[in-house]
Amino acid sequence: MKNMTQSIPFLLIAVFVLMSIILFLVMGRDKALSKTRRRRVPEATLFLLALLGGALGGVLGMQIFRHKTQHMSFVIGFPLLALLQWGAVIWMLLPD
């Protein structure tokens, strides 16, 4: 049982990295769509991806693509979620 609980943080890291890459790419795609005035990715989808572990990718996407930087829900929400998600991983990795 101890072995399984030790692997949980590493599984979370894998999920968070994968979801962050996905959200980062989606943020880039949404920014490109916004420039061509085409149908956009719903904000609820962006937040769902962030909640599923991709918040860090959302933060990076906001900075690199200069996207959603005027929306306070994203400016506050994505970094807060990233801190919570990665803080939980760090907390789990701390020795007992």
XYZ file of N, CA, C and O in Angstrom:
384
model
N 0.822 -1.199 0.000
C 0.000 0.000 0.000
C 0.867 1.264 0.000
O 0.544 2.232 -0.633
N 1.975 1.212 0.716
C 2.885 2.351 0.782
C 3.411 2.711 -0.609
O 3.509 3.878 -0.956
N 3.723 1.699 -1.416
C 4.222 1.929 -2.765
C 3.210 2.680 -3.618
O 3.562 3.561 -4.385
N 1.941 2.333 -3.482
C 0.894 2.977 -4.261
C 0.739 4.442 -3.858
O 0.594 5.313 -4.711
N 0.771 4.731 -2.565
C 0.618 6.120 -2.128
C 1.818 6.966 -2.512
O 1.689 8.165 -2.707
N 2.979 6.347 -2.670
C 4.152 7.092 -3.115
C 4.054 7.447 -4.587
O 4.628 8.445 -5.019
N 3.350 6.673 -5.369
C 3.254 6.944 -6.810
C 2.173 7.979 -7.140
O 2.173 8.517 -8.253
N 1.295 8.275 -6.202
C 0.215 9.234 -6.471
C 0.747 10.612 -6.852
O 0.286 11.186 -7.849
N 1.725 11.181 -6.133
C 2.221 12.496 -6.567
C 2.806 12.475 -7.974
O 2.638 13.430 -8.735
N 3.464 11.386 -8.343
C 4.054 11.314 -9.673
C 2.985 11.155 -10.750
O 3.125 11.685 -11.853
N 1.900 10.484 -10.435
C 0.767 10.396 -11.346
C 0.132 11.780 -11.517
O -0.193 12.192 -12.631
N -0.017 12.499 -10.411
C -0.559 13.862 -10.480
C 0.340 14.765 -11.315
O -0.148 15.571 -12.108
N 1.643 14.642 -11.133
C 2.567 15.449 -11.922
C 2.367 15.167 -13.405
O 2.292 16.090 -14.213
N 2.253 13.895 -13.762
C 2.045 13.527 -15.167
C 0.741 14.123 -15.700
O 0.704 14.669 -16.806
N -0.320 14.037 -14.912
C -1.616 14.592 -15.330
C -1.520 16.108 -15.464
O -1.982 16.686 -16.454
N -0.906 16.771 -14.476
C -0.792 18.230 -14.512
C 0.045 18.695 -15.699
O -0.283 19.686 -16.346
N 1.122 17.987 -15.999
C 1.960 18.362 -17.142
C 1.188 18.168 -18.446
O 1.171 19.064 -19.310
N 0.529 17.036 -18.600
C -0.250 16.777 -19.810
C -1.367 17.809 -19.983
O -1.535 18.383 -21.072
N -2.116 18.063 -18.931
C -3.218 19.028 -19.023
C -2.694 20.443 -19.261
O -3.334 21.237 -19.952
N -1.525 20.757 -18.696
C -0.938 22.079 -18.917
C -0.537 22.259 -20.373
O -0.735 23.333 -20.952
N 0.024 21.227 -20.967
C 0.376 21.298 -22.385
C -0.880 21.481 -23.228
O -0.918 22.310 -24.135
N -1.907 20.730 -22.903
C -3.170 20.841 -23.649
C -3.749 22.241 -23.530
O -4.107 22.870 -24.529
N -3.838 22.767 -22.300
C -4.423 24.100 -22.118
C -3.549 25.169 -22.776
O -4.070 26.111 -23.373
N -2.240 25.036 -22.699
C -1.350 25.981 -23.361
C -1.643 26.022 -24.864
O -1.777 27.102 -25.456
N -1.757 24.859 -25.479
C -2.045 24.787 -26.918
C -3.426 25.346 -27.243
O -3.605 26.043 -28.251
N -4.398 25.057 -26.391
C -5.757 25.575 -26.604
C -5.770 27.102 -26.476
O -6.441 27.788 -27.252
N -5.004 27.639 -25.520
C -4.914 29.099 -25.378
C -4.316 29.723 -26.646
O -4.796 30.755 -27.117
N -3.291 29.088 -27.197
C -2.695 29.593 -28.431
C -3.667 29.544 -29.592
O -3.758 30.489 -30.386
N -4.401 28.459 -29.670
C -5.408 28.311 -30.740
C -6.510 29.350 -30.587
O -6.939 29.968 -31.568
N -6.971 29.566 -29.358
C -8.027 30.540 -29.122
C -7.558 31.950 -29.474
O -8.315 32.744 -30.036
N -6.312 32.261 -29.160
C -5.769 33.579 -29.521
C -5.739 33.740 -31.040
O -6.110 34.786 -31.569
N -5.312 32.699 -31.750
C -5.291 32.759 -33.217
C -6.702 32.931 -33.775
O -6.914 33.707 -34.711
N -7.656 32.224 -33.194
C -9.048 32.362 -33.631
C -9.568 33.767 -33.371
O -10.349 34.305 -34.156
N -9.158 34.375 -32.263
C -9.633 35.724 -31.933
C -9.145 36.741 -32.956
O -9.829 37.713 -33.242
N -7.961 36.516 -33.510
C -7.417 37.449 -34.503
C -8.141 37.356 -35.837
O -8.174 38.326 -36.586
N -8.714 36.182 -36.136
C -9.411 36.001 -37.408
C -10.925 36.112 -37.253
O -11.655 35.870 -38.201
N -11.348 36.459 -36.036
C -12.784 36.640 -35.748
C -13.607 35.384 -36.035
O -14.733 35.445 -36.499
N -12.999 34.231 -35.785
C -13.715 32.968 -35.972
C -14.252 32.491 -34.632
O -13.981 33.072 -33.591
N -15.026 31.407 -34.690
C -15.625 30.861 -33.480
C -14.531 30.493 -32.478
O -13.562 29.836 -32.809
N -14.732 30.901 -31.223
C -13.715 30.800 -30.185
C -13.969 29.624 -29.261
O -15.038 29.027 -29.251
N -12.972 29.315 -28.462
C -13.084 28.298 -27.415
C -13.837 28.936 -26.254
O -13.450 30.015 -25.792
N -14.908 28.316 -25.776
C -15.655 28.899 -24.655
C -14.778 29.047 -23.413
O -13.927 28.204 -23.116
N -14.987 30.134 -22.674
C -14.227 30.370 -21.452
C -14.429 29.237 -20.449
O -13.506 28.883 -19.720
N -15.624 28.666 -20.434
C -15.891 27.547 -19.522
C -14.983 26.363 -19.836
O -14.532 25.660 -18.923
N -14.683 26.145 -21.111
C -13.775 25.060 -21.502
C -12.365 25.338 -21.007
O -11.683 24.438 -20.508
N -11.926 26.577 -21.125
C -10.594 26.944 -20.642
C -10.486 26.709 -19.133
O -9.491 26.154 -18.649
N -11.510 27.107 -18.400
C -11.495 26.898 -16.949
C -11.601 25.421 -16.591
O -10.977 24.969 -15.625
N -12.344 24.659 -17.352
C -12.439 23.221 -17.085
C -11.067 22.562 -17.250
O -10.651 21.761 -16.414
N -10.366 22.909 -18.311
C -9.024 22.363 -18.522
C -8.083 22.776 -17.390
O -7.245 21.991 -16.950
N -8.240 23.999 -16.913
C -7.423 24.466 -15.783
C -7.754 23.675 -14.522
O -6.853 23.251 -13.790
N -9.030 23.465 -14.267
C -9.450 22.706 -13.084
C -8.986 21.260 -13.138
O -8.708 20.650 -12.105
N -8.879 20.703 -14.334
C -8.445 19.319 -14.496
C -6.927 19.167 -14.407
O -6.402 18.092 -14.661
N -6.239 20.245 -14.058
C -4.802 20.163 -13.823
C -3.954 21.025 -14.728
O -2.742 21.062 -14.575
N -4.559 21.731 -15.649
C -3.783 22.498 -16.613
C -3.582 23.962 -16.301
O -3.210 24.736 -17.179
N -3.773 24.357 -15.059
C -3.706 25.777 -14.709
C -2.358 26.408 -15.048
O -2.302 27.540 -15.531
N -1.274 25.691 -14.813
C 0.045 26.251 -15.121
C 0.183 26.524 -16.618
O 0.721 27.562 -17.027
N -0.328 25.642 -17.442
C -0.320 25.871 -18.885
C -1.159 27.078 -19.262
O -0.829 27.813 -20.197
N -2.247 27.289 -18.529
C -3.073 28.472 -18.764
C -2.334 29.753 -18.422
O -2.408 30.743 -19.154
N -1.608 29.732 -17.308
C -0.818 30.900 -16.907
C 0.244 31.193 -17.964
O 0.424 32.342 -18.394
N 0.948 30.152 -18.395
C 1.983 30.338 -19.421
C 1.377 30.811 -20.739
O 1.936 31.676 -21.415
N 0.218 30.263 -21.097
C -0.465 30.688 -22.315
C -0.893 32.144 -22.255
O -0.788 32.872 -23.248
N -1.362 32.582 -21.090
C -1.739 33.986 -20.931
C -0.525 34.887 -21.165
O -0.643 35.918 -21.819
N 0.616 34.502 -20.610
C 1.810 35.336 -20.718
C 2.422 35.299 -22.124
O 2.759 36.343 -22.675
N 2.555 34.124 -22.675
C 3.233 33.996 -23.968
C 2.372 34.507 -25.121
O 2.865 35.201 -26.012
N 1.085 34.185 -25.107
C 0.196 34.604 -26.194
C -0.476 35.948 -25.922
O -1.194 36.448 -26.774
N -0.249 36.507 -24.721
C -0.913 37.750 -24.304
C -2.425 37.598 -24.501
O -3.091 38.404 -25.139
N -2.957 36.543 -23.930
C -4.354 36.171 -24.131
C -5.080 36.114 -22.796
O -4.570 35.548 -21.836
N -6.254 36.703 -22.737
C -7.120 36.732 -21.554
C -6.495 37.507 -20.406
O -6.855 37.337 -19.259
N -5.556 38.400 -20.720
C -4.874 39.153 -19.667
C -5.707 40.308 -19.136
O -5.341 40.912 -18.130
N -6.804 40.624 -19.783
C -7.691 41.692 -19.309
C -8.888 41.142 -18.540
O -9.700 41.916 -18.037
N -9.002 39.836 -18.445
C -10.109 39.198 -17.736
C -9.643 38.804 -16.335
O -8.843 37.881 -16.181
N -10.147 39.494 -15.326
C -9.682 39.256 -13.956
C -9.938 37.823 -13.496
O -9.166 37.293 -12.701
N -10.987 37.194 -14.003
C -11.245 35.811 -13.597
C -10.101 34.889 -14.035
O -9.766 33.937 -13.335
N -9.472 35.197 -15.161
C -8.331 34.413 -15.632
C -7.047 34.868 -14.934
O -6.239 34.038 -14.526
N -6.874 36.175 -14.802
C -5.662 36.738 -14.202
C -5.495 36.266 -12.761
O -4.384 35.995 -12.313
N -6.593 36.129 -12.052
C -6.541 35.660 -10.663
C -6.741 34.145 -10.592
O -6.032 33.450 -9.861
N -7.687 33.633 -11.367
C -8.074 32.228 -11.267
C -7.005 31.237 -11.684
O -6.731 30.271 -10.965
N -6.378 31.468 -12.827
C -5.372 30.510 -13.303
C -4.167 30.429 -12.363
O -3.761 29.336 -11.986
N -3.572 31.565 -11.958
C -2.434 31.452 -11.028
C -2.818 30.836 -9.687
O -2.052 30.042 -9.122
N -4.000 31.160 -9.182
C -4.447 30.592 -7.913
C -4.611 29.078 -8.028
O -4.151 28.321 -7.161
N -5.230 28.625 -9.102
C -5.374 27.187 -9.327
C -4.011 26.507 -9.472
O -3.797 25.420 -8.934
N -3.098 27.149 -10.195
C -1.760 26.573 -10.372
C -1.056 26.438 -9.026
O -0.434 25.403 -8.746
N -1.161 27.454 -8.183
C -0.551 27.383 -6.854
C -1.154 26.258 -6.031
O -0.423 25.512 -5.352
N -2.458 26.125 -6.080
C -3.119 25.049 -5.332
C -2.721 23.678 -5.854
O -2.419 22.767 -5.074
N -2.725 23.523 -7.165
C -2.410 22.219 -7.760
C -0.965 21.815 -7.473
O -0.712 20.708 -6.984
N -0.031 22.690 -7.773
C 1.375 22.336 -7.586
C 1.768 22.346 -6.112
O 2.650 21.591 -5.699
N 1.087 23.175 -5.316
C 1.319 23.135 -3.872
C 0.906 21.798 -3.286
O 1.581 21.254 -2.398
N -0.184 21.239 -3.775
C -0.636 19.923 -3.311
C 0.380 18.846 -3.662
O 0.665 17.957 -2.848
N 0.948 18.919 -4.858
C 1.966 17.941 -5.257
C 3.191 18.057 -4.351
O 3.707 17.054 -3.852
N 3.643 19.284 -4.137
C 4.815 19.489 -3.274
C 4.540 18.985 -1.869
O 5.377 18.320 -1.255
N 3.356 19.290 -1.354
C 2.979 18.837 -0.013
C 3.008 17.305 0.074
O 3.477 16.742 1.062
N 2.523 16.641 -0.975
C 2.523 15.167 -0.980
C 3.929 14.601 -1.067
O 4.168 13.475 -0.614
N 4.834 15.334 -1.663
C 6.207 14.850 -1.799
C 7.055 15.080 -0.557
O 8.133 14.494 -0.423
N 6.576 15.916 0.349
C 7.318 16.179 1.577
C 7.388 14.911 2.429
O 6.427 14.145 2.482
N 8.516 14.721 3.097
C 8.610 13.537 3.961
C 7.631 13.634 5.124
O 7.294 14.725 5.579
N 7.210 12.473 5.614
C 6.240 12.425 6.723
C 6.734 13.051 7.960
O 7.572 13.353 8.485
